[in-house]
XYZ file of C-alpha atoms in Angstrom:
768
model
C 148.265 152.871 43.248
C 147.348 153.152 39.579
C 149.084 151.146 36.834
C 152.595 152.257 36.017
C 152.853 156.032 35.786
C 156.122 157.275 34.315
C 155.432 160.901 35.236
C 154.490 160.412 38.897
C 157.862 161.315 40.416
C 158.549 164.054 37.879
C 155.288 165.828 38.657
C 155.563 165.864 42.430
C 153.246 162.946 43.088
C 155.795 160.767 44.844
C 155.217 159.844 48.474
C 158.261 159.992 50.695
C 158.517 159.675 54.447
C 158.418 163.452 54.924
C 155.049 163.492 53.136
C 153.550 161.425 55.958
C 152.899 163.095 59.327
C 149.720 161.758 60.967
C 147.520 163.758 63.292
C 148.830 163.777 66.855
C 152.343 162.863 65.762
C 155.157 163.375 68.259
C 158.702 164.207 67.203
C 161.950 162.657 68.357
C 165.442 164.094 68.759
C 168.544 162.124 69.715
C 171.377 163.085 72.051
C 174.639 161.895 70.537
C 178.112 161.482 71.929
C 180.359 164.517 71.440
C 183.441 162.356 72.091
C 184.909 159.452 70.164
C 185.787 157.287 73.168
C 184.696 157.842 76.747
C 183.171 156.333 79.816
C 179.741 157.649 80.758
C 180.250 159.091 84.249
C 176.806 160.617 84.562
C 173.536 161.101 82.683
C 170.766 163.183 84.266
C 167.580 163.590 82.211
C 165.400 164.971 85.002
C 165.226 168.482 83.595
C 164.598 167.202 80.085
C 161.625 165.139 81.259
C 160.150 168.256 82.854
C 160.731 170.468 79.817
C 157.701 171.982 78.005
C 156.083 169.669 75.494
C 158.201 166.627 76.365
C 156.276 163.354 76.513
C 159.102 160.825 76.892
C 162.839 160.574 77.445
C 164.602 157.277 76.822
C 167.996 156.182 78.136
C 169.850 152.867 78.113
C 168.321 152.070 81.511
C 164.832 152.651 80.133
C 165.471 150.369 77.171
C 166.673 147.618 79.486
C 163.467 147.977 81.508
C 161.444 147.762 78.265
C 163.263 144.627 77.114
C 164.902 146.278 74.108
C 167.853 144.255 72.860
C 170.989 145.208 70.934
C 171.542 145.571 67.214
C 173.181 142.471 65.780
C 175.459 141.676 62.864
C 173.935 139.016 60.624
C 177.077 138.096 58.643
C 179.570 135.911 60.457
C 183.056 135.041 59.238
C 185.705 132.727 60.634
C 189.326 133.822 60.960
C 192.030 131.890 59.172
C 193.093 130.268 62.447
C 189.583 128.827 62.843
C 188.392 131.226 65.539
C 185.091 133.079 65.359
C 184.989 136.793 64.655
C 184.604 139.119 67.609
C 181.266 140.912 67.740
C 180.988 143.458 70.546
C 177.623 144.229 72.118
C 176.007 147.121 70.229
C 173.344 148.793 72.369
C 170.616 150.938 70.850
C 171.579 153.634 73.374
C 175.029 153.848 74.949
C 175.175 152.858 78.585
C 178.550 152.628 80.306
C 180.680 153.902 77.418
C 180.626 155.583 74.029
C 182.773 154.360 71.175
C 182.409 156.989 68.433
C 181.289 160.544 67.866
C 177.582 160.495 67.090
C 176.694 157.336 69.026
C 173.146 157.726 70.448
C 172.934 158.200 74.224
C 169.363 159.374 74.828
C 166.182 160.196 72.918
C 163.631 162.917 73.639
C 160.065 162.726 72.326
C 158.003 165.912 72.347
C 155.022 167.635 70.772
C 157.267 169.461 68.308
C 160.755 168.936 66.986
C 161.760 172.311 68.423
C 160.622 171.248 71.903
C 162.545 167.983 71.600
C 165.714 169.797 70.525
C 165.362 172.299 73.361
C 165.010 169.467 75.860
C 168.222 167.860 74.603
C 170.017 170.958 75.878
C 168.669 170.265 79.375
C 170.276 166.814 79.601
C 173.345 166.753 81.840
C 175.962 164.417 80.402
C 179.345 163.750 82.005
C 181.965 161.807 80.050
C 185.436 160.599 81.031
C 187.481 160.797 77.837
C 189.545 157.739 76.889
C 192.398 157.286 74.386
C 191.109 157.352 70.820
C 192.192 155.830 67.520
C 190.298 156.605 64.306
C 192.755 155.655 61.547
C 192.760 152.001 60.546
C 196.528 151.659 60.123
C 197.127 153.245 63.507
C 194.469 151.043 65.113
C 196.163 147.908 63.726
C 199.553 148.920 65.146
C 200.931 147.296 68.294
C 200.278 149.461 71.317
C 197.291 151.270 69.806
C 194.504 152.300 72.220
C 192.208 149.363 72.867
C 188.617 149.909 71.759
C 187.230 146.598 73.018
C 188.752 144.492 75.787
C 187.656 141.333 73.991
C 189.398 142.345 70.734
C 193.208 142.229 71.159
C 194.971 144.411 68.640
C 191.544 145.876 67.727
C 191.009 142.908 65.398
C 187.542 141.518 64.777
C 188.812 138.867 62.363
C 191.810 137.844 60.253
C 190.450 136.153 57.123
C 191.912 134.754 53.931
C 190.841 133.069 50.714
C 192.488 131.837 47.533
C 195.159 129.346 46.483
C 197.861 130.648 48.805
C 200.476 127.966 48.130
C 200.160 128.333 44.362
C 200.263 132.118 44.684
C 203.397 132.041 46.833
C 205.101 129.696 44.375
C 204.227 132.009 41.478
C 205.724 134.986 43.288
C 208.869 132.988 44.074
C 209.330 132.088 40.397
C 208.272 135.444 38.931
C 210.576 137.477 36.731
C 209.026 140.666 38.098
C 207.118 141.551 41.256
C 205.404 144.922 41.517
C 204.146 146.092 44.901
C 201.939 149.050 45.759
C 199.877 150.215 48.724
C 196.549 151.842 47.837
C 194.495 153.578 50.525
C 190.770 153.774 49.878
C 189.320 156.364 52.284
C 186.000 156.245 54.067
C 183.135 157.736 52.072
C 179.952 159.466 53.246
C 177.095 157.931 51.254
C 174.832 161.014 51.383
C 171.609 160.194 49.502
C 169.415 163.235 48.820
C 166.773 162.012 51.278
C 168.188 161.469 54.756
C 167.153 158.536 56.908
C 163.943 158.687 58.909
C 161.351 156.688 60.802
C 157.655 157.066 61.597
C 156.361 154.554 64.131
C 152.872 153.771 65.400
C 151.548 151.243 67.920
C 148.057 149.755 68.185
C 147.491 148.765 71.804
C 144.389 146.762 70.884
C 146.189 144.374 68.558
C 149.652 144.789 70.030
C 151.013 145.530 66.546
C 153.615 148.060 65.509
C 153.844 149.835 62.152
C 157.026 151.473 60.936
C 157.221 153.657 57.848
C 160.840 154.057 56.849
C 162.995 154.353 53.743
C 164.705 151.036 53.118
C 165.997 148.609 50.520
C 163.816 145.763 51.746
C 161.121 145.576 54.401
C 161.204 141.863 55.261
C 164.786 141.645 56.506
C 164.342 144.962 58.290
C 161.212 143.660 60.023
C 163.130 140.621 61.259
C 166.026 142.654 62.658
C 163.845 145.247 64.383
C 161.459 142.649 65.811
C 164.474 140.923 67.350
C 165.510 144.188 69.019
C 161.976 144.705 70.341
C 161.767 141.112 71.561
C 158.556 140.396 69.625
C 157.402 137.993 66.924
C 157.895 139.298 63.394
C 154.161 139.182 62.708
C 153.614 141.933 65.280
C 155.617 144.439 63.226
C 154.598 145.837 59.865
C 157.306 147.709 57.930
C 156.280 149.936 55.022
C 158.570 151.645 52.527
C 157.075 154.055 50.003
C 159.214 156.162 47.665
C 162.882 156.419 48.579
C 165.147 159.333 47.722
C 168.313 157.349 47.183
C 170.114 154.808 49.325
C 173.208 153.174 47.742
C 173.040 150.634 50.633
C 172.940 153.094 53.548
C 169.217 152.478 54.161
C 169.365 148.687 54.053
C 170.463 148.389 57.650
C 168.495 148.582 60.909
C 169.445 151.648 62.940
C 168.989 152.710 66.584
C 166.567 155.495 65.659
C 164.066 153.033 64.154
C 164.077 150.982 67.352
C 163.736 154.129 69.459
C 160.760 155.412 67.461
C 158.990 152.054 67.799
C 159.621 151.874 71.531
C 158.501 155.484 71.973
C 155.285 154.884 70.015
C 154.388 152.026 72.345
C 155.222 154.044 75.482
C 153.346 157.206 74.439
C 150.473 155.598 72.552
C 150.991 158.109 69.734
C 152.843 158.133 66.392
C 156.482 159.148 66.729
C 158.564 160.604 63.899
C 162.283 161.156 63.486
C 164.094 162.558 60.462
C 167.858 162.932 60.373
C 169.296 166.335 59.750
C 172.140 166.409 57.259
C 174.567 166.959 60.154
C 173.212 163.885 61.937
C 173.557 161.838 58.783
C 177.214 162.770 58.518
C 178.013 161.432 62.005
C 175.494 158.610 62.367
C 174.948 156.905 58.972
C 176.991 153.830 58.121
C 179.847 154.872 55.849
C 181.383 153.188 52.823
C 184.814 151.987 51.723
C 187.669 152.428 54.248
C 190.303 149.876 53.207
C 194.074 149.812 52.883
C 195.335 147.418 50.185
C 198.954 146.273 50.307
C 199.005 144.691 46.872
C 201.460 142.751 44.729
C 201.424 141.534 41.123
C 203.739 138.806 39.823
C 204.661 138.716 36.118
C 206.791 136.465 33.936
C 209.444 137.698 31.548
C 206.877 138.307 28.796
C 204.580 140.405 30.962
C 202.011 137.728 31.680
C 200.295 137.860 35.023
C 201.157 134.921 37.254
C 199.651 135.909 40.586
C 197.930 138.751 42.394
C 197.539 139.209 46.126
C 196.294 141.779 48.578
C 197.001 142.002 52.300
C 194.268 144.401 53.447
C 193.138 146.298 56.511
C 189.399 146.969 56.616
C 188.145 149.846 58.775
C 185.029 148.466 60.477
C 184.384 151.385 62.811
C 183.432 150.871 66.439
C 180.859 148.103 65.876
C 180.165 145.391 63.326
C 177.396 146.683 61.110
C 174.825 144.317 59.612
C 176.905 142.688 56.844
C 180.194 144.567 57.222
C 182.261 141.402 57.769
C 180.883 139.995 54.505
C 181.593 143.228 52.630
C 185.239 143.182 53.713
C 185.709 139.481 52.979
C 183.599 137.535 50.476
C 182.134 140.646 48.886
C 185.591 141.978 48.105
C 186.853 138.856 46.336
C 184.021 137.812 44.053
C 185.711 139.709 41.218
C 189.298 139.309 42.435
C 191.415 139.414 39.285
C 188.273 140.460 37.362
C 188.813 140.316 33.581
C 192.364 138.976 33.677
C 193.683 135.441 33.418
C 195.569 135.098 36.710
C 196.071 131.638 38.166
C 197.424 132.615 41.570
C 195.002 134.685 43.650
C 195.176 135.331 47.381
C 193.440 137.835 49.642
C 193.963 138.367 53.329
C 192.021 140.964 55.268
C 192.108 141.994 58.890
C 188.923 143.615 60.130
C 189.958 146.433 62.437
C 187.878 148.326 64.994
C 188.298 152.114 65.116
C 186.599 154.861 67.145
C 184.419 155.850 64.210
C 180.900 155.220 62.937
C 180.590 151.690 61.475
C 181.195 151.029 57.797
C 179.319 148.633 55.559
C 178.468 148.030 51.919
C 178.324 151.011 49.594
C 177.640 150.796 45.864
C 179.912 147.912 44.872
C 180.446 146.462 48.377
C 184.198 145.848 48.428
C 184.603 145.324 44.693
C 185.488 148.920 43.689
C 188.509 148.785 45.991
C 189.660 145.403 44.683
C 189.241 146.246 41.002
C 190.766 149.726 41.159
C 193.747 148.454 43.170
C 194.556 145.928 40.443
C 194.015 148.449 37.637
C 196.353 150.876 39.396
C 198.914 148.121 39.938
C 198.845 147.214 36.240
C 199.672 150.793 35.242
C 202.521 150.909 37.753
C 203.820 147.574 36.461
C 203.724 148.816 32.876
C 205.657 151.971 33.782
C 208.284 150.183 35.862
C 208.841 147.466 33.255
C 208.714 149.778 30.233
C 205.649 148.099 28.735
C 202.669 149.626 26.959
C 199.816 149.662 29.487
C 197.147 148.736 26.933
C 199.206 145.938 25.451
C 199.913 144.607 28.948
C 196.193 144.363 29.538
C 195.506 142.799 26.136
C 197.914 139.926 26.607
C 196.388 138.982 29.967
C 192.647 139.098 29.297
C 190.297 136.175 29.697
C 188.973 135.446 26.201
C 185.646 133.965 25.045
C 187.512 130.727 24.347
C 188.318 130.489 28.064
C 184.654 130.559 29.118
C 183.276 129.334 31.393
C 186.284 130.620 33.330
C 186.781 129.389 36.904
C 188.735 131.562 39.334
C 190.619 130.625 42.478
C 187.956 132.528 44.413
C 185.240 130.066 43.457
C 183.490 132.052 40.732
C 182.746 130.825 37.217
C 182.263 133.550 34.606
C 179.226 132.705 32.491
C 179.715 135.041 29.562
C 181.396 138.102 28.153
C 183.936 139.177 25.562
C 186.490 141.252 27.451
C 188.894 141.800 24.522
C 186.014 143.115 22.401
C 184.780 145.627 24.970
C 188.335 146.895 25.470
C 188.894 147.423 21.745
C 185.509 149.109 21.312
C 186.220 151.456 24.209
C 189.674 152.354 22.896
C 188.288 153.042 19.423
C 185.379 155.120 20.718
C 187.744 157.103 22.945
C 190.163 157.728 20.034
C 192.993 156.335 22.125
C 195.287 156.611 19.109
C 194.745 160.374 19.040
C 195.458 160.957 22.735
C 199.066 162.117 22.388
C 197.939 164.847 20.013
C 195.377 166.004 22.585
C 198.068 165.859 25.284
C 200.253 168.154 23.187
C 197.354 170.565 22.659
C 196.740 170.712 26.410
C 200.433 171.290 27.047
C 200.261 174.220 24.662
C 197.565 175.737 26.885
C 199.683 175.257 29.997
C 197.750 172.197 31.124
C 198.808 168.653 31.942
C 196.742 165.922 30.319
C 196.499 162.260 31.213
C 194.574 159.223 30.071
C 193.593 156.104 31.934
C 192.047 152.834 30.843
C 190.650 149.958 32.808
C 188.423 146.918 32.614
C 185.835 145.900 35.159
C 183.578 143.057 36.156
C 180.752 142.630 38.624
C 179.360 139.450 40.153
C 175.746 140.238 40.919
C 174.646 139.062 44.316
C 172.412 140.147 47.148
C 169.673 138.004 48.593
C 167.875 135.288 46.645
C 164.927 135.384 49.079
C 162.414 136.528 46.475
C 158.759 135.638 46.040
C 157.101 137.277 43.054
C 153.358 137.437 42.455
C 151.691 138.311 39.151
C 147.896 138.714 39.242
C 145.436 139.864 36.589
C 142.642 141.975 38.068
C 139.109 142.183 36.629
C 139.784 145.629 35.136
C 142.647 144.181 33.082
C 145.415 145.643 35.231
C 148.215 143.210 35.995
C 149.516 143.548 39.547
C 153.095 142.523 40.237
C 154.335 142.176 43.800
C 158.034 141.749 44.503
C 160.289 141.577 47.538
C 162.773 143.881 45.813
C 162.724 147.570 46.715
C 163.048 150.624 44.503
C 165.147 153.397 46.021
C 165.194 155.639 42.974
C 166.578 153.334 40.269
C 163.350 152.787 38.321
C 162.597 149.269 39.562
C 158.874 149.584 39.024
C 159.290 150.409 35.365
C 161.839 147.633 34.867
C 159.610 144.981 36.435
C 156.582 146.344 34.573
C 158.520 145.928 31.332
C 159.569 142.376 32.252
C 155.975 141.380 33.024
C 154.578 143.259 30.038
C 157.000 141.583 27.645
C 156.211 138.133 29.054
C 152.475 138.801 28.723
C 152.572 140.672 25.426
C 150.924 143.783 26.869
C 152.104 147.378 27.371
C 153.991 148.105 30.592
C 151.417 150.826 31.253
C 148.919 148.089 32.138
C 151.196 146.676 34.851
C 151.137 147.902 38.456
C 154.213 147.035 40.497
C 153.897 146.968 44.277
C 156.791 146.761 46.717
C 157.529 147.699 50.270
C 154.887 146.280 52.634
C 155.848 143.416 54.929
C 152.177 142.543 55.535
C 151.883 141.027 52.076
C 155.517 140.121 51.507
C 156.114 136.729 53.082
C 159.519 136.390 51.452
C 161.677 139.218 50.197
C 165.395 139.810 50.455
C 165.213 143.372 49.207
C 167.541 145.006 46.732
C 171.326 144.808 46.827
C 174.190 143.514 44.752
C 172.610 144.721 41.475
C 170.188 141.825 41.873
C 166.911 143.319 40.626
C 166.793 141.667 37.210
C 168.935 138.658 38.081
C 166.626 137.699 40.959
C 163.312 139.593 40.890
C 163.244 140.080 37.107
C 163.721 136.404 36.360
C 161.170 135.418 39.015
C 158.564 137.906 37.760
C 159.106 136.515 34.251
C 158.507 132.947 35.455
C 155.493 133.955 37.556
C 154.001 135.765 34.540
C 154.270 132.629 32.438
C 152.819 130.554 35.261
C 149.874 132.951 35.482
C 149.237 132.603 31.742
C 149.119 128.822 32.020
C 146.648 129.043 34.886
C 144.564 131.598 32.989
C 144.436 129.274 29.984
C 142.710 126.760 32.248
C 140.399 129.517 33.499
C 139.619 130.636 29.954
C 138.878 127.057 28.993
C 136.428 126.774 31.861
C 134.697 130.005 30.827
C 134.679 129.117 27.117
C 133.748 125.485 27.750
C 136.890 124.249 26.067
C 139.865 122.163 27.158
C 142.824 124.115 28.474
C 144.990 122.439 25.832
C 142.835 123.999 23.113
C 143.457 127.541 24.386
C 146.175 129.699 22.885
C 147.323 133.131 24.042
C 148.685 136.165 22.277
C 148.605 139.953 22.532
C 146.480 139.997 25.643
C 143.777 137.544 24.469
C 142.988 133.861 24.987
C 141.433 132.074 21.995
C 140.162 128.635 21.204
C 142.608 127.330 18.617
C 141.206 127.589 15.089
C 138.291 129.834 16.050
C 137.623 133.497 16.668
C 136.120 132.780 20.079
C 138.196 134.293 22.821
C 138.449 136.415 25.923
C 140.803 139.202 26.942
C 142.908 139.106 30.103
C 140.356 141.377 31.774
C 137.418 139.234 30.683
C 139.017 136.062 31.990
C 139.862 137.738 35.296
C 136.354 139.177 35.643
C 134.737 135.910 34.637
C 136.886 133.949 37.049
C 136.030 136.345 39.900
C 132.314 135.937 39.151
C 132.396 132.143 39.422
C 131.147 130.421 42.523
C 133.802 129.199 44.933
C 132.943 125.596 44.145
C 133.402 126.220 40.426
C 136.818 127.772 40.992
C 137.850 124.933 43.271
C 136.955 122.369 40.604
C 140.197 123.034 38.731
C 143.177 123.655 41.032
C 145.333 124.502 38.012
C 143.096 127.412 37.027
C 143.159 130.952 38.360
C 144.591 134.357 37.562
C 147.614 134.343 39.881
C 151.209 133.297 39.323
C 153.330 133.022 42.459
C 156.864 131.659 42.482
C 160.024 131.822 44.561
C 163.403 132.457 42.972
C 165.132 129.434 41.505
C 168.375 129.093 39.625
C 171.714 130.876 39.663
C 171.534 134.487 40.779
C 175.058 135.466 39.756
C 175.669 137.125 36.420
C 178.816 138.921 35.312
C 178.212 142.335 33.733
C 181.487 143.850 32.589
C 183.053 146.569 30.507
C 185.932 148.912 29.790
C 186.279 152.634 30.508
C 188.666 155.286 29.243
C 189.068 158.587 31.080
C 190.990 161.719 30.164
C 191.788 164.524 32.586
C 193.343 167.962 32.453
C 195.267 169.464 35.362
C 195.980 173.129 36.014
C 199.525 172.979 37.466
C 199.123 176.400 39.053
C 196.202 175.325 41.245
C 196.241 171.526 41.133
C 192.645 171.442 39.909
C 191.747 168.248 38.034
C 188.912 168.066 35.535
C 187.668 164.933 33.784
C 187.351 166.180 30.217
C 186.472 162.964 28.372
C 184.925 159.726 29.565
C 184.154 156.793 27.280
C 182.651 153.495 28.273
C 181.453 150.248 26.757
C 179.464 147.954 29.051
C 178.135 144.450 28.619
C 174.912 144.408 30.630
C 173.434 141.492 28.752
C 169.957 142.262 27.489
C 169.101 145.841 28.439
C 165.468 145.911 29.539
C 165.171 149.693 29.967
C 167.989 151.568 28.166
C 167.268 155.060 29.608
C 167.263 153.681 33.154
C 170.436 151.704 32.506
C 172.175 154.811 31.202
C 170.959 156.721 34.236
C 172.495 154.089 36.495
C 175.782 154.351 34.609
C 175.783 158.161 34.723
C 175.099 158.217 38.455
C 177.732 155.655 39.311
C 180.390 157.416 37.245
C 179.503 160.724 38.908
C 179.890 159.162 42.346
C 183.300 157.814 41.397
C 184.489 161.143 40.033
C 183.717 162.442 43.508
C 185.366 159.491 45.238
C 188.618 159.805 43.296
C 188.888 163.599 43.085
C 187.244 165.105 46.152
C 185.519 162.844 48.684
C 187.035 161.507 51.910
C 185.915 161.349 55.515
C 188.402 163.110 57.766
C 188.645 162.612 61.523
C 191.045 164.445 63.793
C 193.580 161.705 64.647
C 194.001 162.926 68.219
C 190.446 163.703 69.335
C 188.445 161.558 66.917
C 186.272 164.546 65.996
C 184.749 164.476 62.523
C 186.351 167.249 60.478
C 184.256 166.679 57.350
C 180.895 166.879 59.079
C 178.960 169.050 56.640
C 178.669 169.567 52.915
C 180.849 172.650 53.365
C 183.689 170.352 54.406
C 182.830 167.178 52.513
C 183.084 167.742 48.774
C 180.451 165.841 46.824
C 180.832 166.031 43.031
C 179.042 168.919 41.357
C 177.245 169.057 38.046
C 179.856 171.341 36.504
C 182.550 168.723 37.218
C 180.854 166.137 35.017
C 182.110 165.594 31.470
C 179.908 164.488 28.612
C 179.755 160.719 28.930
C 180.120 158.678 25.745
C 178.627 155.322 26.707
C 177.627 152.297 24.675
C 176.343 148.767 25.242
C 177.992 145.575 24.011
C 175.663 142.800 25.194
C 176.570 139.142 25.310
C 174.384 136.300 26.509
C 174.162 135.221 30.129
C 173.298 131.539 30.496
C 172.455 132.212 34.150
C 169.580 134.581 33.304
C 166.261 133.535 31.751
C 165.627 137.070 30.538
C 169.234 137.637 29.485
C 169.811 140.661 31.745
C 172.971 140.886 33.844
C 172.496 143.880 36.169
C 173.941 147.381 36.181
C 173.582 149.354 39.421
C 177.036 148.814 40.930
C 178.982 148.257 37.726
C 180.069 151.886 37.089
C 181.193 152.257 40.696
C 183.401 149.214 40.225
C 184.747 150.300 36.844
C 185.202 154.065 37.001
C 187.709 154.563 39.878
C 190.666 152.829 38.216
C 190.670 154.722 34.893
C 190.128 158.113 36.582
C 192.915 157.498 39.100
C 195.205 156.221 36.359
C 194.456 159.218 34.147
C 195.484 161.720 36.824
C 198.672 159.835 37.603
C 199.443 159.524 33.895
C 199.292 163.314 33.702
C 201.622 163.595 36.696
C 204.085 160.902 35.590
C 206.350 163.277 33.703
C 206.681 165.262 36.934
C 208.041 162.199 38.722
C 204.876 161.257 40.593
C 204.235 157.509 40.549
C 201.289 157.166 42.905
C 198.926 159.190 45.067
C 196.048 157.900 47.139
C 192.576 159.303 46.506
C 191.066 161.761 46.801
C 193.248 163.691 44.371
C 192.124 167.113 45.537
C 193.690 170.290 44.153
C 195.834 170.569 47.279
C 197.110 166.995 46.998
C 197.927 167.415 43.301
C 199.514 170.849 43.770
C 201.737 169.577 46.573
C 202.804 166.606 44.470
C 203.682 168.851 41.522
C 205.583 171.335 43.640
C 207.297 168.866 45.951
C 205.492 170.023 49.073
C 204.751 167.359 51.660
C 201.362 167.399 53.346
C 201.683 169.507 56.479
């Protein structure tokens, strides 16, 4: 790969999984359960094995013979009574029973995809249907159908955190208590590029290679090697360009294991690519939480305590980090920008007969933050207080920093009052009532919503960054992070270039190959700059120090007499010097013994992450909507935001992240929700005809600005951005719609606020 090329993806020179189909490649299709809960009474694949072009058919019995193990959850939590969570066995292929629509039962490998699909039709499958429950509140109810014998009440865990006693005392003494239940529906993640896998096996070396879209190859290698029952060194995982992920491609999936096993059995490459319909029934989904929330206030409207008693829809199995998403992930920003002493969160993880859920852009935080922002608006309305003033009087201020929360976080920076005031001014909040009157004159309802938000960046800290100067002057950066469309390569090239005083165009960033990544936690939790960025910066400086020693050796000067600037090493006080390229070339030309003479010299910096990986990007958003009361259609007509991202390394990329996250949340609040038939468990929103992603013509012009403050936890001053808009946008949009409906007597509606939902609320028609 050449040094950084900004036009590569725009000019069709990207390399995605679908661009790679080796000679002799076989194609795989997967038979999936048509029922949500059933015993497998019979499975006959005889005819499929004899079908034209078929080279292999795999069933659960075959996988057992091959020593293929189950998929495992890697995040364990302990219930509040001290008992361990319940983790059911999750086979790669269903054996005795199926637990959700779309669960894999068999795989067919054939010369062509068409032949594999035809052979699926020849499989004889007999299922004995069992009672089904797909809605989390129903599944948590006494007497609900049991999904797992080992999980009474369909509970995987019952977890809590916070200062419960102090919270309960605050509620007991409160002048006002406001309660509200907010239902956050399941969301289909739906990246443009669907999941896929291309597997190969080398019988001579006994090594596997898997090309697959991911958010980190090292952790994926470990999980898949465990399923295969092999040492990690026998599996190479490669990720090239990725067409979006938003967390859905982090996890190991059955199809990757099946492709690897099939490649070994057939001796040929095996490829599988999900159709959009498969993705809808088989990809891990996001969100899926019911928040029963309460806010305690004193007589002056100051927040005393906030608590949520939640039900988290886990689906039929525990996905890779789903227990962490529903528990610790959800509470890192509990209370977010507000000074609230009493904080308590309880969550019950509930099994349902649906595809598993896991992290999705924000990983539990969008639900927590938007629930509180909604509760604040309801409190203001019930108590007759101004909703902006109520927020103002309860904000954490710069004087409070560092601010420690009852959830164990310590905010390292920020000016929440300032971002709120800037957002209100930029949105012309003072002029809203005039715009409301103008809309009313056109027969439209208009509403405005405001909210603050905070993220605690996270993800894995398992990062090893390498920075190497090559003899041609190119600087190669290797990182365990993984770009999935966010512009990581450019960001890391800029970080290295700024540390070295050279243009980013001279930096080549490499990611996504487990053969040269010993340590790499991948990307998640908006951790690119907080973890990889800071480590690349340190490794760049380490490389410069080592190259000073190398330059001294080549120039016959002491390393302490060498200075560096603008891509050149010079002997202090002279014009004698060498460029980065000349030092690298000269170093490469030295004899091994000469290079070994100075262990501090060289052209490579290599460091693991050190320090605190958590930063706290934050901001305030203001949304305005118009509603057509005749149809219930809602349009976001104005959206204003001010975000504190710390130092912004790449402003266009940061704005792109903000735009994309806000667009996703417009969809989440106004149109998106997974719908299952409550009786049969069949997916009703199984295509993009039935599942309404946001469209370009539904996007307003976004007026966004930055308000950076320092982050003591970050060497390069950057705080992270990827998940921030998904945490911040839901509350203001939801509040804006309900502000427009308030005069019609509507206090609360759960998202999505589709035209039908809004029309029924306006016209007093219950959902039929």
